[in-house]
Short mmCIF file of C-alpha atoms in Angstrom, two decimals:
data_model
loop_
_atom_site.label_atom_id
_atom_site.label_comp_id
_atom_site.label_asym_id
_atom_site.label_seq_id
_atom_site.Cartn_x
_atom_site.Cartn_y
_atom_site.Cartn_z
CA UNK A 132 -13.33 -15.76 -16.62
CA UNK A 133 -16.08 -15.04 -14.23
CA UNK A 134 -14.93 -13.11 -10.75
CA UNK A 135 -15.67 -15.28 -7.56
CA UNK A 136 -18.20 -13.95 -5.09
CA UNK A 137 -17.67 -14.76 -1.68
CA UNK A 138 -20.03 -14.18 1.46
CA UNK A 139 -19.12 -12.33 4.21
CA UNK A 140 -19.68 -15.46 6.56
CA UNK A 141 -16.93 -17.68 4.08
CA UNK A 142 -14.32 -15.28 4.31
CA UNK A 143 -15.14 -14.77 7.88
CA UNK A 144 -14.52 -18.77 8.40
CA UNK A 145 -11.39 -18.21 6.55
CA UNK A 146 -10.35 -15.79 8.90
CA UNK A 147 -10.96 -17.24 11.52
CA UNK A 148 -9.49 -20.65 11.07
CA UNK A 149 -6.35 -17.95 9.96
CA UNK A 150 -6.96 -17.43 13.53
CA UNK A 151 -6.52 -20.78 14.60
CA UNK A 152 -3.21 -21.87 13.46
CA UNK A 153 -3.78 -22.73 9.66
CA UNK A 154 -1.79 -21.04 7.18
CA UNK A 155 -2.95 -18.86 4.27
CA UNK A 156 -1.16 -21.61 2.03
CA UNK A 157 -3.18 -24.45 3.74
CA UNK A 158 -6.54 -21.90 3.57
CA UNK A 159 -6.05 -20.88 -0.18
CA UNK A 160 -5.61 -25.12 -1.22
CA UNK A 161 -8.24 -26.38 0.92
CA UNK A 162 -10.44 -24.05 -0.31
CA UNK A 163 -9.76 -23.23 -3.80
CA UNK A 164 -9.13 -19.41 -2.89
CA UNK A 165 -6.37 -17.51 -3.81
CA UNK A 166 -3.25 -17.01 -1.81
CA UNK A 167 -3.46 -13.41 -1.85
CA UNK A 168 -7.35 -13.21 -1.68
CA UNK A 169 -7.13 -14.96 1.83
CA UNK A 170 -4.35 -12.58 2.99
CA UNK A 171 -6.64 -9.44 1.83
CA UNK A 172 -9.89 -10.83 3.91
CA UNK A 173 -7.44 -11.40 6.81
CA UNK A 174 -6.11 -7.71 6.51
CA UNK A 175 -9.13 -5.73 5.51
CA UNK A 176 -10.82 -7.99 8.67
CA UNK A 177 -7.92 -7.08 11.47
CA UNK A 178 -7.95 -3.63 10.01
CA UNK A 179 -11.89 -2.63 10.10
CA UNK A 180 -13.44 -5.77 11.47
CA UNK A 181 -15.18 -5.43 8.42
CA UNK A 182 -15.25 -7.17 4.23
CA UNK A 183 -17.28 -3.97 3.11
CA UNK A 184 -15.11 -1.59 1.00
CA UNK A 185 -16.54 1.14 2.09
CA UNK A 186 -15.22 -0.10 5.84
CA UNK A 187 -11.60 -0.69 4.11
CA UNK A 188 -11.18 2.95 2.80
CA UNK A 189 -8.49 5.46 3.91
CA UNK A 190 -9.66 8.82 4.80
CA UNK A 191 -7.92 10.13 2.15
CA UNK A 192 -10.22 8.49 0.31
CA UNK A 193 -13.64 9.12 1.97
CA UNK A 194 -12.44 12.52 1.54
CA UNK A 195 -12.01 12.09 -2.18
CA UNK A 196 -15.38 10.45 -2.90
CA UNK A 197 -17.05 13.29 -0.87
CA UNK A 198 -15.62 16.09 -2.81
CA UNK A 199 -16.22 14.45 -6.08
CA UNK A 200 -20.30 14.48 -4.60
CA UNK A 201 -20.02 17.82 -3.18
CA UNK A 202 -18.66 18.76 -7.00
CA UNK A 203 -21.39 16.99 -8.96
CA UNK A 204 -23.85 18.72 -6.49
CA UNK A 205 -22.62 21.99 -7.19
CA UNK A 206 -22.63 21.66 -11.08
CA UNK A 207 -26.00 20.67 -11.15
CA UNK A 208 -27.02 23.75 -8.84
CA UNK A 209 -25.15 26.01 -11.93
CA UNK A 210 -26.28 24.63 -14.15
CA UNK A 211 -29.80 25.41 -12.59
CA UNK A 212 -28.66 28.77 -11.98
CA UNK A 213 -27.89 29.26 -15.70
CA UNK A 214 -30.85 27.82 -16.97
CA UNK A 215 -33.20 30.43 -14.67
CA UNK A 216 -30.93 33.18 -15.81
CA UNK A 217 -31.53 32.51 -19.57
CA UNK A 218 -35.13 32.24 -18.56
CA UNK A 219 -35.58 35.23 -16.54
CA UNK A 220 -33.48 37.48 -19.11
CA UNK A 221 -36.34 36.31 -21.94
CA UNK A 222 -38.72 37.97 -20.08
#
């Protein structure tokens, strides 16, 4: 089953007529969008003002997917390192 793709400016409607008085019930029937989808949008919106993952992240998380970079980084730089050792030592 394919996954859904919504725009930003749909689930910001959807938010916003949240807003308004409707229900997430009355949202997720009228337009064919899961119950739980429409309460996500509506909580990653009030949370960030924001749809964009990256927006929705906890700093624990930021923090995790900048050490991961910072790691990758500094593998490649010894693996550079080991590489112009072998090199050097040839000569």
């Amino acid at each position: 089953m394919a996954k859904n793709y919504y725009t930003d400016e749909f689930k910001q409607q959807i938010v916003s007529l949240y807003k308004t008085g409707k229900t997430a019930k009355q949202l997720s029937s009228d337009y064919q969008v899961g119950k739980s989808t429409v309460w996500k949008w509506i909580h990653e919106f009030n949370n960030s003002g924001s749809f964009k993952a990256k927006d929705n992240r906890s700093p624990e998380e930021n923090e995790l997917i900048q050490l991961r970079k910072e790691i990758k980084q500094l593998r490649m730089e010894n693996d550079i390192l080991k590489q112009a050792t072998l090199i050097i030592g040839k000569k």
